[in-house]
PDB file of C-alpha atoms in Angstrom:
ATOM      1  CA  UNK A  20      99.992 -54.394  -6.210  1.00 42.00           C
ATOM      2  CA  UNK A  21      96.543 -53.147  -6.863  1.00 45.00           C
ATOM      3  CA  UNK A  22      96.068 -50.950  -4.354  1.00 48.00           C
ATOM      4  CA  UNK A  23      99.143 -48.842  -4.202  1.00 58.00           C
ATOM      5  CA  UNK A  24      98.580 -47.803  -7.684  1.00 55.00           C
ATOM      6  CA  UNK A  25      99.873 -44.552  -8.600  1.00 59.00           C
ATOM      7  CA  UNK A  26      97.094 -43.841 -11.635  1.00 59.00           C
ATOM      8  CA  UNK A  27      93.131 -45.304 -12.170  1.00 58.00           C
ATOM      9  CA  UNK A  28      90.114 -45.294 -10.635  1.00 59.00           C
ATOM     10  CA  UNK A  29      91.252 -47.441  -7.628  1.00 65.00           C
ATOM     11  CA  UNK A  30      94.680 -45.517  -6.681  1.00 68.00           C
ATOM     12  CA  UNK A  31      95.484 -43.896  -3.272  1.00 68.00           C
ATOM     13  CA  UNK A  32      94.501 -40.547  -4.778  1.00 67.00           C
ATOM     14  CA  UNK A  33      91.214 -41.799  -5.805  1.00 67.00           C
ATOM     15  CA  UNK A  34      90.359 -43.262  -2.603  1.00 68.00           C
ATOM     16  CA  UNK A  35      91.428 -39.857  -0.861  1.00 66.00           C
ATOM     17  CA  UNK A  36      89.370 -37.831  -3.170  1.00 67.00           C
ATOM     18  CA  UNK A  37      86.213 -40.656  -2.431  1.00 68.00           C
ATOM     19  CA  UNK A  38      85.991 -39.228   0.795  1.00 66.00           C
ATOM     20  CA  UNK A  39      85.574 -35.589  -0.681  1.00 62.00           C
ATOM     21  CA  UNK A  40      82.990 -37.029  -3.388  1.00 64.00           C
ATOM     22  CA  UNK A  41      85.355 -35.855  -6.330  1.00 63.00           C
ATOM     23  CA  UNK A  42      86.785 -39.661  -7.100  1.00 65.00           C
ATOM     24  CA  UNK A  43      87.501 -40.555 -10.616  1.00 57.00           C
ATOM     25  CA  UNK A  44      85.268 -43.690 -11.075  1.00 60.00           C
ATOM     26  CA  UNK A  45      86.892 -44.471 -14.361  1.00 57.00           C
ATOM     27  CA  UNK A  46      90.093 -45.130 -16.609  1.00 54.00           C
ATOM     28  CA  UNK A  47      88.976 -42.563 -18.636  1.00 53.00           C
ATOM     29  CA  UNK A  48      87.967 -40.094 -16.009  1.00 54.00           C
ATOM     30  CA  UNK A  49      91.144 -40.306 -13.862  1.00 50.00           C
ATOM     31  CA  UNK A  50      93.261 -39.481 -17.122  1.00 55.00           C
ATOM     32  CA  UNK A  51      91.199 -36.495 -17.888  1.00 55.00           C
ATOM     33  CA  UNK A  52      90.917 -34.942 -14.833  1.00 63.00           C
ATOM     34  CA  UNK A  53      93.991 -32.926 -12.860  1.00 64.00           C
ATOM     35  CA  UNK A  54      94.558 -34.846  -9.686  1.00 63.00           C
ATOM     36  CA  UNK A  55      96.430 -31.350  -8.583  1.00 68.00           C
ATOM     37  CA  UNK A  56      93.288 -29.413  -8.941  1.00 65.00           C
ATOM     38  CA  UNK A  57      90.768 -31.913  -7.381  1.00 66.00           C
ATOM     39  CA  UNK A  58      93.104 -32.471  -4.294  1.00 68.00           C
ATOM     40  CA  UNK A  59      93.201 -28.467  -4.026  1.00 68.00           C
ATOM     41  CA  UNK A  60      89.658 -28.268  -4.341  1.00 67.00           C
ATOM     42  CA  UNK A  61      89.066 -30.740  -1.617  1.00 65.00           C
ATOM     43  CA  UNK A  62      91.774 -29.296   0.992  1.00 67.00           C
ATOM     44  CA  UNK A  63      89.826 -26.194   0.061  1.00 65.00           C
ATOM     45  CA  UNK A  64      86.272 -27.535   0.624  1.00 66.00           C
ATOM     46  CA  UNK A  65      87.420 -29.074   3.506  1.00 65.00           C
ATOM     47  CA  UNK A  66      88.654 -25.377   5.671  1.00 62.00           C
ATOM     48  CA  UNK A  67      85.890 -23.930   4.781  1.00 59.00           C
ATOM     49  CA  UNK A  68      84.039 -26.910   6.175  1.00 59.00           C
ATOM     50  CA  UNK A  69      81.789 -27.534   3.231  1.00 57.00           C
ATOM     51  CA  UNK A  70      80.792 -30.608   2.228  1.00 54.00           C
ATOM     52  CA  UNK A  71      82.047 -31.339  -1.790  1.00 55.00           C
ATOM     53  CA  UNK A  72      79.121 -32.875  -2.846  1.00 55.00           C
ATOM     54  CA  UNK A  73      76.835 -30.162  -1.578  1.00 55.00           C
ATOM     55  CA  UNK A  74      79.068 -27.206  -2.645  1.00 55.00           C
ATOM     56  CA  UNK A  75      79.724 -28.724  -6.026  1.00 56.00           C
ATOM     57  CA  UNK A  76      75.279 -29.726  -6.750  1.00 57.00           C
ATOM     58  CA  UNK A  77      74.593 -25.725  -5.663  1.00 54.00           C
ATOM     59  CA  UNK A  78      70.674 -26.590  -7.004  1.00 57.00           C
ATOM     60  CA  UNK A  79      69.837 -29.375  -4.505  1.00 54.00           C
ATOM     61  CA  UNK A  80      67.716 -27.853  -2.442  1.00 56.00           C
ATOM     62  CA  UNK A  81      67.946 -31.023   0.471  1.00 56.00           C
ATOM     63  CA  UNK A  82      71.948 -30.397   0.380  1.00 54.00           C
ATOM     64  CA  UNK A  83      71.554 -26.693   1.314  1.00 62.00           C
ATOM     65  CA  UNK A  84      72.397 -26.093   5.193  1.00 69.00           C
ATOM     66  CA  UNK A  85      73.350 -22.445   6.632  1.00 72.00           C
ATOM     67  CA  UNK A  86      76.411 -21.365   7.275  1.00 82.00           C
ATOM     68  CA  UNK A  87      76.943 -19.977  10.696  1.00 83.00           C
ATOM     69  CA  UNK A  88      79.055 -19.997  14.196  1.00 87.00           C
ATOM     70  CA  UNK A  89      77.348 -19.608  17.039  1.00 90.00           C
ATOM     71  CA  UNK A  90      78.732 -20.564  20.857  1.00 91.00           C
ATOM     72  CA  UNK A  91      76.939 -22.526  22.374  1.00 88.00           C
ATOM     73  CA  UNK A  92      77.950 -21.431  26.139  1.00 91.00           C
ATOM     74  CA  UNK A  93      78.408 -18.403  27.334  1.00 93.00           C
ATOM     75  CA  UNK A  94      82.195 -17.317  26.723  1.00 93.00           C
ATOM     76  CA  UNK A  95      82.939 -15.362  29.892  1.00 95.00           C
ATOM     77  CA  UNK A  96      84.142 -11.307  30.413  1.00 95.00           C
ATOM     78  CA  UNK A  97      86.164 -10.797  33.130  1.00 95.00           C
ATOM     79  CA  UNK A  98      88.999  -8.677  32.239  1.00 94.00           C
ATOM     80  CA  UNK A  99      89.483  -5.764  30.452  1.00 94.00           C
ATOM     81  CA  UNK A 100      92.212  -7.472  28.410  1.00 93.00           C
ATOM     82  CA  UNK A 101      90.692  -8.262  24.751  1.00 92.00           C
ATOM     83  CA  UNK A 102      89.841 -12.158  24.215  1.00 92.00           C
ATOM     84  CA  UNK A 103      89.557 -13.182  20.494  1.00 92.00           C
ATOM     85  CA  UNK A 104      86.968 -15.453  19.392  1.00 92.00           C
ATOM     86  CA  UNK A 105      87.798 -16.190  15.887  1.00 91.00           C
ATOM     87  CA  UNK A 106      84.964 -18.257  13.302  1.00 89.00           C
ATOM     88  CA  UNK A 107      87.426 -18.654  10.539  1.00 83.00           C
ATOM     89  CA  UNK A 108      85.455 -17.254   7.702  1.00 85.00           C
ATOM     90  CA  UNK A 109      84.500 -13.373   6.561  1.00 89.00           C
ATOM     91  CA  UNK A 110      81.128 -13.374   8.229  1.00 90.00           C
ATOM     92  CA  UNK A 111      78.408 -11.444   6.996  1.00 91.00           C
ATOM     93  CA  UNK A 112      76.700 -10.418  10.247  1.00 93.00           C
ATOM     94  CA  UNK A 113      77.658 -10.409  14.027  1.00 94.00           C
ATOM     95  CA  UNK A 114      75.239 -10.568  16.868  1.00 95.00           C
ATOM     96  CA  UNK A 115      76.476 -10.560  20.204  1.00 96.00           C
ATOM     97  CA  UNK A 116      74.076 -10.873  23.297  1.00 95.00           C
ATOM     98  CA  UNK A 117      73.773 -11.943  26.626  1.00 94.00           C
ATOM     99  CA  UNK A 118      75.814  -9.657  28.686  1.00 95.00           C
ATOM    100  CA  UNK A 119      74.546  -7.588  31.435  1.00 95.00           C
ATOM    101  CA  UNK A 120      77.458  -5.080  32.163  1.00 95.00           C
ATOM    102  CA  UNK A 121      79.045  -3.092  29.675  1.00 96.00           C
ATOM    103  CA  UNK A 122      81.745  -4.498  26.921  1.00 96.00           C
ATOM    104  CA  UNK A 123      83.670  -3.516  24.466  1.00 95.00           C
ATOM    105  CA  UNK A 124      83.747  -5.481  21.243  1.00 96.00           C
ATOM    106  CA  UNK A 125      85.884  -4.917  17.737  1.00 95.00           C
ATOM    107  CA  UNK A 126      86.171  -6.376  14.622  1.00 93.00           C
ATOM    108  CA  UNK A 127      89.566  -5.634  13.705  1.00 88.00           C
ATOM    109  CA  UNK A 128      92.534  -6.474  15.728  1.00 86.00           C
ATOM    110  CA  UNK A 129      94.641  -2.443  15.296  1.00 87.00           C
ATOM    111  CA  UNK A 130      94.023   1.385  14.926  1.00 81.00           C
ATOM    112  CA  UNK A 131      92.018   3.544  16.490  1.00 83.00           C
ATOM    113  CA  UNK A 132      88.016   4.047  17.181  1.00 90.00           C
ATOM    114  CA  UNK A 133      88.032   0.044  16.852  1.00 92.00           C
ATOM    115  CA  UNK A 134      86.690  -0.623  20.442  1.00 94.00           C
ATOM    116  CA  UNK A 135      82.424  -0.227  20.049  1.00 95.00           C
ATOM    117  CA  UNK A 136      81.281   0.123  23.612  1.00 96.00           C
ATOM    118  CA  UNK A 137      78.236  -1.723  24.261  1.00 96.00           C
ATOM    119  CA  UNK A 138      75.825  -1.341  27.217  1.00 96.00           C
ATOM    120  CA  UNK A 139      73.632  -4.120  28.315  1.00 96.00           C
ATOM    121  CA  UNK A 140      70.960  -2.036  26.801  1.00 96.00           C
ATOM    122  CA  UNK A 141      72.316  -2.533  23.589  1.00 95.00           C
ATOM    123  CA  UNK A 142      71.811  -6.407  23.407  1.00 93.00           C
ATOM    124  CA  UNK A 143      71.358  -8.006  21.456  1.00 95.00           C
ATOM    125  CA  UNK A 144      74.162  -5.551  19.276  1.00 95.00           C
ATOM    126  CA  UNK A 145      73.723  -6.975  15.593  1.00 94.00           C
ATOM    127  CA  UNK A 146      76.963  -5.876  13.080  1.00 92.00           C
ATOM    128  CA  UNK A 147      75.548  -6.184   9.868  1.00 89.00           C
ATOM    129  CA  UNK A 148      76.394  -3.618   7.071  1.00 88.00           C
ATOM    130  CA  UNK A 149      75.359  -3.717   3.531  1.00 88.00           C
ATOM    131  CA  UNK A 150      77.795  -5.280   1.611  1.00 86.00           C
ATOM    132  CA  UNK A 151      79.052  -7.610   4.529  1.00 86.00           C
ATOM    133  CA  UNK A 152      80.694  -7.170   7.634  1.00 89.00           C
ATOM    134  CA  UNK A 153      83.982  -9.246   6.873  1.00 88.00           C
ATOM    135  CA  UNK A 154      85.000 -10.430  10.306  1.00 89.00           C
ATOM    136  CA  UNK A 155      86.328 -13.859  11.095  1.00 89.00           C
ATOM    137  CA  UNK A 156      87.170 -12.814  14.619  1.00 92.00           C
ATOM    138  CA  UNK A 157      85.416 -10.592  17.171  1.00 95.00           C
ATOM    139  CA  UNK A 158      87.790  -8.819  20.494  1.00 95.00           C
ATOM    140  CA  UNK A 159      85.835  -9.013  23.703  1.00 95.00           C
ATOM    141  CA  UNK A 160      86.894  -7.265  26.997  1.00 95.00           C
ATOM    142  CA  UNK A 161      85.361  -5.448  30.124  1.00 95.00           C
ATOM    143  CA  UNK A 162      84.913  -1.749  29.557  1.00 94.00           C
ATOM    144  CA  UNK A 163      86.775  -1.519  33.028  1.00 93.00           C
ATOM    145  CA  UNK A 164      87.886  -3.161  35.644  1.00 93.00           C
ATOM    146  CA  UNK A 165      85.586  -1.926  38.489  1.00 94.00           C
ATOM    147  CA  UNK A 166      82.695  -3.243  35.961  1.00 92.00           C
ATOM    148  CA  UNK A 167      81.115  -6.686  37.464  1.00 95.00           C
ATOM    149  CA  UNK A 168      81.891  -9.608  35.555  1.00 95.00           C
ATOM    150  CA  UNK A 169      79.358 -11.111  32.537  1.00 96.00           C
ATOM    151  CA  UNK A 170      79.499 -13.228  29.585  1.00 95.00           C
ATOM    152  CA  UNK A 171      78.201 -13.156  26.083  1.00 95.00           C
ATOM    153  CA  UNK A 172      77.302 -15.354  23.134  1.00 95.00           C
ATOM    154  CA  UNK A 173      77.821 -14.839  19.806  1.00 95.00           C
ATOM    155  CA  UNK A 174      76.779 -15.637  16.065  1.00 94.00           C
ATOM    156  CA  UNK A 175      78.386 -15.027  13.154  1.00 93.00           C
ATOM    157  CA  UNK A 176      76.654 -15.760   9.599  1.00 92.00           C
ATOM    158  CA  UNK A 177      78.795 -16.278   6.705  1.00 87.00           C
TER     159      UNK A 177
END
């Protein structure tokens, strides 16, 4: 049985790892390279949503794509109870428009002085320090609950 081989260039883990672009095409390659370490890589790769190829061949400039969440409808505000958006990555930057009555947004989920209060003057509010920001979530909520409803958009940059 061929193709439920356990070793070569043609077993199950090879034809996993095909999809990832980190295959062994050869006797010799499959026996020198860690199967371990190249199905890591690839479950790695893969939550960070990068493509192996592209994150492996850093210098190819037609492979290079930015990496960034944005919504792409409004997510509404209409309580004053926090709503986490979360982008699964430590982004660099934050920018968070759109609303027209005041918010609160935080980066951090506890302690104090974490709410920033935002006005609709404010938009759009960009969170970008030097160094990083380092969010993979934002907290949205109403500043109160006599404030109108309003929605926002946001994009996060890795």
């Amino acid at each position: 049985m061929v193709g439920n081989s356990t070793i070569g260039p043609n077993s199950q883990v090879e034809r996993i790892l095909a999809k990832y672009g980190l295959e062994a095409t050869s006797w010799p390659d499959d026996i020198l390279e860690d199967d371990t370490n190249r199905l890591l890589l690839a479950l790695l790769l893969e939550q960070r949503g990068e493509n192996a190829l592209e994150a492996i061949d850093q210098q190819s400039d037609d492979s290079q794509e930015a990496a960034y969440f944005v919504t792409e409808e409004p997510l509404p505000v209409t309580t004053t109870e926090e709503n986490r958006l979360k982008w699964g990555y430590p982004a660099t930057s934050v920018t968070v428009w759109g609303f027209d009555e005041p918010v609160y947004v935080a980066f951090r989920s506890e302690g104090e002085y974490r709410k920033i209060p935002l006005a609709p003057s404010d938009a759009p509010y960009h969170a970008g320090p030097e160094g990083g920001l380092g969010a993979s979530s934002v907290w949205i909520s109403k500043q109160s609950s006599s404030t109108a409803d309003t929605q926002v958009k946001v994009k996060a940059y890795k």
